[in-house]
Coordinates of C-alpha atoms and ligand atoms in Angstrom, one line a residue:
X95 CA 55.7 23.7 -43.3
X96 CA 57.4 26.6 -44.9
X97 CA 56.8 30.3 -45.9
X98 CA 53.8 32.0 -44.6
X99 CA 52.2 28.8 -43.1
X100 CA 55.3 28.4 -41.0
X101 CA 55.4 32.0 -39.9
X102 CA 51.7 32.1 -39.1
X103 CA 51.6 28.8 -37.2
X104 CA 54.8 29.7 -35.2
X105 CA 53.4 33.1 -34.3
X106 CA 50.0 31.7 -33.3
X107 CA 51.7 29.1 -31.3
X108 CA 54.0 31.5 -29.6
X109 CA 51.2 33.9 -28.7
X110 CA 49.0 31.1 -27.3
X111 CA 51.9 29.4 -25.5
X112 CA 52.9 32.7 -23.8
X113 CA 49.3 33.5 -22.9
X114 CA 48.6 30.0 -21.6
X115 CA 51.8 29.8 -19.7
X116 CA 51.2 33.2 -18.0
X117 CA 47.7 32.3 -17.1
X118 CA 48.8 28.9 -15.7
X119 CA 51.6 30.5 -13.6
X120 CA 49.1 33.0 -12.3
X121 CA 46.4 30.4 -11.5
X122 CA 48.8 28.0 -9.9
X123 CA 50.3 30.7 -7.7
X124 CA 46.9 31.9 -6.7
X125 CA 45.8 28.3 -6.0
X126 CA 48.8 27.8 -3.7
X127 CA 48.2 31.1 -1.9
X128 CA 44.5 30.3 -1.5
X129 CA 44.9 26.9 0.0
X130 CA 47.8 27.9 2.3
X131 CA 46.1 31.0 3.6
X132 CA 42.9 29.0 4.2
X133 CA 44.8 26.5 6.2
X134 CA 46.7 29.3 8.0
X135 CA 43.4 31.1 8.8
X136 CA 41.9 27.9 10.2
X137 CA 44.8 27.2 12.5
X138 CA 45.1 30.8 13.5
X139 CA 41.5 30.9 14.5
X140 CA 41.9 27.7 16.6
X141 CA 45.1 28.8 18.2
X142 CA 44.0 32.3 19.2
X143 CA 40.8 30.8 20.6
X144 CA 42.8 28.3 22.6
X145 CA 45.3 30.9 23.8
X146 CA 42.6 33.3 24.8
X147 CA 40.9 30.5 26.7
X148 CA 44.2 29.8 28.5
X149 CA 44.9 33.4 29.2
X150 CA 41.4 33.9 30.8
X151 CA 41.1 30.7 32.9
X152 CA 44.5 29.1 33.5
X153 CA 47.0 31.9 33.9
X154 CA 46.7 32.0 37.7
X155 CA 49.1 29.0 37.9
X156 CA 52.5 28.8 36.1
X157 CA 52.8 27.3 32.6
X158 CA 54.9 24.4 33.9
X159 CA 52.3 23.6 36.6
X160 CA 49.4 23.8 34.2
X161 CA 51.2 21.3 31.9
X162 CA 51.9 18.9 34.7
X163 CA 48.3 19.1 35.9
X164 CA 47.2 18.1 32.4
X165 CA 45.2 21.3 32.1
X166 CA 45.0 20.5 28.5
X167 CA 41.4 21.1 27.7
X168 CA 42.1 24.6 26.3
X169 CA 43.8 23.1 23.2
X170 CA 41.5 20.1 22.7
X171 CA 39.4 21.7 19.9
X172 CA 42.0 21.0 17.2
X173 CA 43.3 18.1 15.1
X174 CA 46.7 19.6 14.9
X175 CA 49.8 18.4 16.7
X176 CA 50.0 20.7 19.8
X177 CA 53.2 21.8 21.5
X178 CA 53.7 24.0 24.5
X179 CA 57.0 25.7 24.8
X180 CA 58.3 27.8 27.6
X181 CA 60.0 31.2 27.7
X182 CA 63.4 29.7 27.2
X183 CA 62.4 27.8 24.0
X184 CA 62.2 24.4 25.8
X185 CA 59.5 22.0 24.7
X186 CA 57.2 21.3 27.7
X187 CA 54.6 19.1 26.0
X188 CA 53.8 17.6 22.6
X189 CA 50.3 16.1 22.0
X190 CA 51.7 13.2 20.0
X191 CA 54.4 12.4 22.5
X192 CA 57.4 13.8 20.5
X193 CA 60.1 15.0 22.8
X194 CA 63.4 16.9 22.4
X195 CA 65.9 18.4 24.8
X196 CA 67.1 20.9 22.3
X197 CA 65.7 24.4 22.4
X198 CA 63.3 25.2 19.6
X199 CA 64.4 28.3 17.8
X200 CA 62.1 28.3 14.7
X201 CA 61.0 31.7 13.6
X202 CA 57.4 31.2 14.5
X203 CA 58.3 30.4 18.1
X204 CA 60.5 33.4 18.5
X205 CA 57.9 35.6 17.0
X206 CA 55.3 34.4 19.5
X207 CA 57.8 34.9 22.3
X208 CA 57.9 38.6 21.1
X209 CA 54.1 38.7 21.5
X210 CA 52.8 38.2 17.9
X211 CA 51.5 35.3 15.8
X212 CA 54.2 33.4 14.1
X213 CA 53.8 31.1 11.0
X214 CA 56.6 28.9 9.7
X215 CA 56.5 26.4 6.9
X216 CA 59.1 23.7 6.6
X217 CA 59.6 20.0 5.8
X218 CA 58.5 17.5 8.4
X219 CA 61.0 15.7 10.5
X220 CA 61.4 12.8 8.0
X221 CA 61.5 15.2 5.0
X222 CA 58.4 13.5 3.5
X223 CA 56.0 16.4 3.3
X224 CA 55.5 20.0 4.3
X225 CA 54.4 21.2 7.7
X226 CA 52.9 24.4 8.8
X227 CA 53.7 25.6 12.3
X228 CA 51.6 28.4 13.9
X229 CA 52.7 29.8 17.3
X230 CA 50.9 32.2 19.6
X231 CA 51.9 33.6 23.0
X232 CA 50.5 32.3 26.2
X233 CA 50.2 35.0 28.8
X234 CA 49.7 35.3 32.5
X235 CA 48.8 38.8 33.9
X236 CA 49.9 40.3 30.6
X237 CA 53.3 38.7 30.8
X238 CA 54.4 36.2 28.1
X239 CA 54.7 32.8 29.8
X240 CA 55.4 30.6 26.8
X241 CA 54.2 29.6 23.4
X242 CA 51.3 27.5 22.2
X243 CA 52.3 25.9 18.9
X244 CA 50.1 24.0 16.4
X245 CA 51.6 22.0 13.7
X246 CA 49.7 20.6 10.7
X247 CA 50.8 18.5 7.8
X248 CA 50.3 20.2 4.5
X249 CA 50.4 16.9 2.6
X250 CA 46.6 16.8 1.9
X251 CA 46.7 20.4 0.9
X252 CA 49.7 19.8 -1.4
X253 CA 48.1 16.8 -2.9
X254 CA 44.9 18.8 -3.7
X255 CA 47.0 21.6 -5.2
X256 CA 49.0 19.0 -7.2
X257 CA 45.8 17.5 -8.6
X258 CA 44.3 20.8 -9.6
X259 CA 47.6 21.9 -11.0
X260 CA 47.7 18.8 -13.2
X261 CA 44.2 19.5 -14.4
X262 CA 45.2 23.1 -15.3
X263 CA 48.3 21.9 -17.1
X264 CA 46.2 19.3 -19.0
X265 CA 43.7 22.0 -20.1
X266 CA 46.6 24.3 -21.0
X267 CA 48.2 21.6 -23.1
X268 CA 44.8 20.9 -24.8
X269 CA 44.3 24.6 -25.5
X270 CA 47.8 24.8 -27.1
X271 CA 47.2 21.7 -29.3
X272 CA 43.7 22.8 -30.4
X273 CA 44.8 26.3 -31.2
X274 CA 47.8 25.0 -33.0
X275 CA 45.5 23.0 -35.1
X276 CA 43.2 26.0 -35.7
X277 CA 46.4 28.0 -36.6
X278 CA 47.3 25.5 -39.2
X279 CA 43.8 25.5 -40.5
X280 CA 43.6 29.3 -40.6
X281 CA 47.0 29.7 -42.3
X282 CA 46.0 27.1 -44.9
X283 CA 42.9 29.1 -45.6
X284 CA 45.1 32.1 -46.4
X285 CA 48.0 30.3 -48.1
X286 CA 46.0 27.9 -50.3
X287 CA 44.2 30.7 -52.3
X288 CA 47.5 32.6 -52.5
X289 CA 49.1 29.5 -54.1
X290 CA 46.1 29.3 -56.5
X291 CA 46.8 32.9 -57.5
X292 CA 50.4 32.2 -58.0
X293 CA 49.7 29.2 -60.2
X294 CA 47.2 31.2 -62.2
X295 CA 49.7 34.1 -62.5
X296 CA 52.3 31.7 -63.8
X297 CA 49.9 30.4 -66.4
X298 CA 49.1 33.9 -67.5
X299 CA 52.8 34.8 -67.7
X300 CA 53.3 31.8 -70.0
X301 CA 50.6 33.3 -72.3
X302 CA 47.5 31.4 -71.2
X303 CA 45.4 34.5 -70.9
X304 CA 42.1 32.6 -70.4
X305 CA 43.1 31.7 -66.9
X306 CA 40.3 32.5 -64.3
X307 CA 40.4 32.1 -60.5
X308 CA 37.4 30.7 -58.7
X309 CA 37.8 32.0 -55.1
X310 CA 34.4 33.1 -53.7
X311 CA 35.3 35.0 -50.5
X312 CA 34.2 38.2 -48.9
X313 CA 37.6 39.3 -47.8
X314 CA 41.0 40.6 -49.0
X315 CA 41.7 37.3 -50.7
X316 CA 38.4 37.4 -52.5
X317 CA 39.3 41.0 -53.5
X318 CA 42.7 39.8 -54.7
X319 CA 41.1 37.1 -56.7
X320 CA 38.5 39.3 -58.3
X321 CA 41.2 42.0 -59.1
X322 CA 43.3 39.2 -60.5
X323 CA 40.4 38.1 -62.7
X324 CA 39.9 41.7 -63.8
X325 CA 43.6 41.9 -64.7
X326 CA 43.4 38.7 -66.7
X327 CA 40.3 40.1 -68.5
X328 CA 42.1 43.3 -69.3
X329 CA 45.2 41.4 -70.6
X330 CA 42.9 39.2 -72.7
X331 CA 41.1 42.3 -74.0
X332 CA 44.3 44.1 -74.8
X333 CA 45.6 41.0 -76.5
X334 CA 42.5 40.8 -78.6
X335 CA 42.6 44.5 -79.4
X336 CA 46.2 44.3 -80.4
X337 CA 45.4 41.4 -82.7
X338 CA 42.5 43.3 -84.2
X339 CA 44.7 46.4 -84.5
X340 CA 47.5 44.5 -86.3
X341 CA 44.8 43.1 -88.6
X342 CA 43.4 46.6 -89.3
X343 CA 46.8 48.2 -89.6
X344 CA 47.8 45.6 -92.1
X345 CA 44.6 46.2 -93.9
X346 CA 45.1 50.0 -93.9
X347 CA 48.7 49.5 -95.2
X348 CA 47.6 47.0 -97.8
X349 CA 45.1 49.4 -99.5
X350 CA 47.6 52.1 -100.4
X351 CA 50.3 49.6 -101.1
X352 CA 48.0 47.7 -103.6
X353 CA 47.2 51.0 -105.3
X354 CA 50.8 52.0 -105.4
X355 CA 51.9 48.7 -106.8
X356 CA 49.0 48.7 -109.2
X357 CA 49.9 52.0 -110.6
X358 CA 53.6 51.2 -110.8
X359 CA 52.8 48.1 -112.8
X360 CA 50.4 50.0 -115.1
X361 CA 53.0 52.6 -115.8
X362 CA 55.7 50.0 -116.4
X363 CA 53.5 48.0 -118.7
X364 CA 52.3 51.0 -120.7
X365 CA 54.2 52.5 -123.6
X366 CA 55.4 55.4 -121.5
X367 CA 54.0 57.8 -124.1
X368 CA 50.7 58.8 -122.5
X369 CA 52.1 61.5 -120.3
X370 CA 48.8 62.5 -118.7
X371 CA 48.2 58.9 -117.6
X372 CA 51.7 58.6 -116.2
X373 CA 51.3 61.9 -114.2
X374 CA 47.9 60.7 -112.9
X375 CA 49.5 57.4 -111.7
X376 CA 52.4 59.2 -110.1
X377 CA 50.0 61.6 -108.4
X378 CA 48.1 58.7 -106.9
X379 CA 51.4 57.0 -105.9
X380 CA 52.5 60.2 -104.2
X381 CA 49.2 60.6 -102.3
X382 CA 49.1 57.0 -101.2
X383 CA 52.7 57.2 -100.0
X384 CA 51.7 60.3 -98.0
X385 CA 48.9 58.4 -96.4
X386 CA 51.2 55.6 -95.5
X387 CA 53.7 58.0 -94.0
X388 CA 51.0 59.6 -91.9
X389 CA 49.7 56.3 -90.7
X390 CA 53.2 55.1 -89.8
X391 CA 53.9 58.4 -88.0
X392 CA 50.7 58.0 -86.0
X393 CA 51.7 54.6 -85.0
X394 CA 55.2 55.6 -84.0
X395 CA 53.8 58.6 -82.1
X396 CA 51.4 56.5 -80.2
X397 CA 53.9 53.9 -79.2
X398 CA 56.2 56.7 -78.0
X399 CA 53.4 58.3 -76.1
X400 CA 52.3 55.2 -74.3
X401 CA 55.8 54.1 -73.5
X402 CA 56.4 57.5 -71.9
X403 CA 59.3 58.4 -74.3
X404 CA 57.7 61.7 -75.1
X405 CA 59.0 64.9 -73.5
X406 CA 56.7 67.8 -73.7
X407 CA 58.0 71.2 -75.0
X408 CA 55.9 73.2 -72.5
X409 CA 55.6 76.9 -72.6
X410 CA 53.0 79.6 -71.6
X411 CA 50.4 79.6 -74.4
X412 CA 47.2 81.5 -75.1
X413 CA 44.8 78.8 -76.3
X414 CA 42.9 81.5 -78.3
X415 CA 45.8 81.6 -80.8
X416 CA 45.8 77.8 -81.2
X417 CA 42.1 77.7 -81.7
X418 CA 42.1 80.5 -84.3
X419 CA 44.9 78.6 -86.2
X420 CA 42.9 75.3 -86.2
X421 CA 39.8 77.1 -87.2
X422 CA 41.5 78.4 -90.4
X423 CA 42.8 74.9 -91.1
X424 CA 39.3 73.4 -90.9
X425 CA 37.2 76.1 -92.7
X426 CA 38.0 74.6 -96.2
X427 CA 37.0 71.2 -95.0
X428 CA 33.8 72.5 -93.5
X429 CA 32.9 74.2 -96.8
X430 CA 33.8 71.0 -98.7
X431 CA 31.6 68.8 -96.5
X432 CA 28.9 71.5 -96.2
X433 CA 29.0 71.5 -92.5
X434 CA 28.3 74.6 -90.3
X435 CA 31.4 75.2 -88.3
X436 CA 31.1 77.6 -85.3
X437 CA 34.0 78.7 -83.2
X438 CA 33.3 80.5 -79.8
X439 CA 36.1 81.6 -77.6
X440 CA 35.5 83.4 -74.2
X441 CA 37.5 86.6 -73.8
X442 CA 40.6 86.8 -71.6
X443 CA 41.2 83.1 -71.1
X444 CA 44.0 82.4 -68.7
X445 CA 47.3 81.2 -70.1
X446 CA 48.1 77.5 -70.2
X447 CA 51.5 76.0 -69.5
X448 CA 51.5 73.4 -72.3
X449 CA 53.1 71.9 -75.4
X450 CA 51.4 74.0 -78.1
X451 CA 51.8 71.4 -80.9
X452 CA 50.6 68.6 -78.8
X453 CA 47.5 70.6 -77.7
X454 CA 46.8 71.3 -81.4
X455 CA 47.1 67.6 -82.1
X456 CA 44.5 66.8 -79.5
X457 CA 42.0 69.5 -80.8
X458 CA 42.6 68.4 -84.4
X459 CA 42.0 64.7 -83.5
X460 CA 38.7 65.5 -81.8
X461 CA 37.6 67.9 -84.5
X462 CA 38.6 65.4 -87.2
X463 CA 36.2 62.9 -85.6
X464 CA 33.4 65.4 -85.5
X465 CA 33.9 66.2 -89.2
X466 CA 34.2 62.6 -90.1
X467 CA 31.1 61.4 -88.3
X468 CA 28.8 64.4 -89.2
X469 CA 26.7 64.4 -92.3
X470 CA 26.1 67.2 -94.8
X471 CA 24.3 70.2 -93.3
X472 CA 25.4 69.1 -89.8
X473 CA 26.8 71.3 -87.2
X474 CA 30.3 71.3 -85.6
X475 CA 31.1 73.7 -82.8
X476 CA 34.4 74.4 -81.2
X477 CA 34.3 76.5 -78.1
X478 CA 36.6 77.4 -75.2
X479 CA 35.8 78.8 -71.8
X480 CA 37.0 79.0 -68.3
X481 CA 35.7 76.8 -65.6
X482 CA 37.1 77.2 -62.1
X483 CA 40.8 76.6 -62.4
X484 CA 40.6 75.0 -65.8
X485 CA 40.3 76.0 -69.4
X486 CA 37.8 73.8 -71.2
X487 CA 37.9 73.2 -74.9
X488 CA 34.6 71.8 -76.0
X489 CA 34.0 70.1 -79.4
X490 CA 30.3 69.4 -80.2
X491 CA 28.6 67.9 -83.2
X492 CA 25.2 66.7 -84.2
X493 CA 26.5 63.8 -86.2
X494 CA 25.9 60.0 -86.0
X495 CA 26.8 59.7 -82.3
X496 CA 28.2 56.7 -80.5
X497 CA 26.2 53.6 -79.4
X498 CA 25.9 53.4 -75.6
X499 CA 27.8 50.1 -75.5
X500 CA 30.8 51.5 -77.3
X501 CA 31.0 54.7 -75.3
X502 CA 33.1 53.4 -72.4
X503 CA 35.7 52.1 -74.9
X504 CA 36.1 54.9 -77.5
X505 CA 39.2 56.2 -75.8
X506 CA 40.8 52.7 -75.5
X507 CA 43.8 52.1 -77.7
X508 CA 42.9 50.6 -81.0
X509 CA 39.2 50.9 -80.4
X510 CA 37.3 52.0 -83.5
X511 CA 33.6 52.0 -84.3
X512 CA 31.7 50.0 -86.8
X513 CA 31.4 52.9 -89.3
X514 CA 33.6 52.5 -92.3
X515 CA 34.9 56.0 -91.6
X516 CA 36.6 54.7 -88.5
X517 CA 40.3 54.4 -89.1
X518 CA 43.0 53.0 -86.8
X519 CA 41.2 53.9 -83.6
X520 CA 44.2 55.7 -82.3
X521 CA 43.1 59.3 -82.5
X522 CA 41.3 59.5 -79.1
X523 CA 43.7 57.3 -77.3
X524 CA 46.6 59.5 -78.4
X525 CA 44.6 62.6 -77.4
X526 CA 43.9 61.1 -74.0
X527 CA 47.6 60.3 -73.4
X528 CA 48.5 63.9 -74.3
X529 CA 45.8 65.4 -72.0
X530 CA 46.9 63.2 -69.2
X531 CA 50.5 64.3 -69.7
X532 CA 49.2 67.8 -69.1
X533 CA 47.4 66.8 -65.9
X534 CA 44.1 67.5 -67.7
X535 CA 40.9 65.5 -68.3
X536 CA 39.1 64.4 -71.4
X537 CA 35.5 63.4 -71.3
X538 CA 33.2 62.2 -74.0
X539 CA 29.4 62.3 -74.0
X540 CA 27.3 61.0 -77.0
X541 CA 23.9 59.8 -78.0
X542 CA 23.4 57.6 -81.0
X543 CA 21.8 59.6 -83.8
X544 CA 21.9 62.9 -81.9
X545 CA 25.6 63.8 -81.6
X546 CA 28.7 64.0 -79.5
X547 CA 30.3 66.3 -77.0
X548 CA 34.0 66.1 -76.1
X549 CA 35.3 68.2 -73.1
X550 CA 39.0 68.7 -72.8
X551 CA 39.9 70.5 -69.6
X552 CA 43.4 71.7 -68.9
X553 CA 44.7 73.4 -65.7
X554 CA 45.2 77.1 -66.0
X555 CA 48.4 78.7 -65.0
X556 CA 47.1 81.8 -63.2
X557 CA 49.6 83.6 -61.1
X558 CA 52.5 81.3 -61.9
X559 CA 53.8 83.5 -64.7
X560 CA 57.4 84.5 -64.5
Ligands
LIG197 N1 32.4 62.7 -82.9 C1 32.2 61.4 -83.0 N2 31.0 61.0 -83.5 C2 30.7 59.6 -83.7 N3 31.6 58.7 -83.3 C3 32.8 59.0 -82.9 C4 33.1 60.4 -82.7 N4 34.4 60.5 -82.1 C5 34.8 59.2 -82.0 N5 33.9 58.3 -82.4 C6 34.0 56.8 -82.4 O1 35.1 56.5 -81.6 C7 36.0 55.7 -82.4 C8 37.4 56.0 -81.9 O2 37.8 57.3 -82.3 P1 39.3 57.5 -82.6 O3 39.5 59.0 -83.0 O4 40.1 57.0 -81.5 O5 39.6 56.6 -83.8 P2 39.3 56.8 -85.4 O6 38.8 58.1 -85.6 O7 38.5 55.6 -85.8 O8 40.8 56.6 -86.0 P3 41.9 57.7 -86.1 O9 41.5 58.9 -85.2 O10 43.1 57.0 -85.5 O11 42.1 58.1 -87.5 C9 35.7 56.1 -83.8 O12 36.1 55.0 -84.6 C10 34.2 56.3 -83.8 O13 33.5 55.1 -83.9
LIG198 MG1 39.8 59.9 -84.9

């Protein structure tokens, strides 16, 4: 046994052992008390009855005389050994014939000589078993004459106590053994699944992402295992997305590269005299290089954003200015694509404490999608308004929309739709990272064939201006 099993079993064992031991000590003490006090009550009843009897009917003669006259009927109703002792602690009579010259100074006798009941427990004369002595005063005309003393062996009582004690100990031992076994069973039921999780985690760590746990339980372990499976699924999904992403990036890179290489080869093979053709070629090479640069920049930007290496240059900004600037930027594109482009900004919007360029980047990414996925004569609307403590920037279009099954994933890194206008699938994930860095939210609603609404809400900075 080691680790958690050992700790669990040891603590179970300790708790049960302490409980059982405490219970046994209590029971055994109570048992002893019960039997002894029963015995004492019995003898006390007998001795007081006998002494009363004597005090009522025999006290006209002296104690010595009564003993000589064998006036012994008053103590005949007991099985105990009976002694009669006089005022000076001398034994006058013993029912089993024991005799001693020495004065008897045991505490019970002395107590009785002082007028009260005395009880004394000691070993018998041969040291074989315990004896209980009970003494009671014998009186004549209210004066103490001597002591009536009953002595009983406690060997039967002690044997009974011993027998019951043994039964208690046996039961206690059994309880400890059984609960120890239950402890081992219980801790195994905790430790075994944990081991399974560890083994599976090691497999995943070594790159086997298909690993699944099969622990069907309705408790924390079950939760752990389903969380684990969820994690494994996410890793698998990320891995797949990454591979798809690498494939699509390579594809994206290859198209401009092919064209650049093609034109370079054409120019080289030509006679270098058709200047117009050379300029056309160089023009395309320049444009394609720009596209490549943009793509590579996007990728770098994204990797910086998700690895948390970006520091925001935050300042107090009036979002109205940003939106006006972006509007100007998009008007030529709207005209070119014949799309109605509306911009509505609520008056007196509160300031935002934000990185202006990054916020522009978010709005441009989202707007770019709307323009990309909306056909001629469509409508794209950019609006901004206050809602509670937030400034909301809403981008709405009546373009192709997003299929229901894609909607939960559009903001995932590398996710792109099936449309051939879809590019790297980074735009929305970059936007989401940026909005999160500003403690804002981004939400997307869409219906296939009807259009899409994106809500970007950012916390306003009311009252916190310096
Ligand atoms: N307004 C929209 N209308 C329809 N589909 C959209 C819209 N916005 C996003 N999508 C879908 O979500 C996908 C992910 O968008 P995202 O902006 O992240 O990537 P992308 O536009 O394909 O590539 P990138 O923005 O990196 O050039 C898109 O490929 C598209 O399928
Ligand atoms: Mg996009």
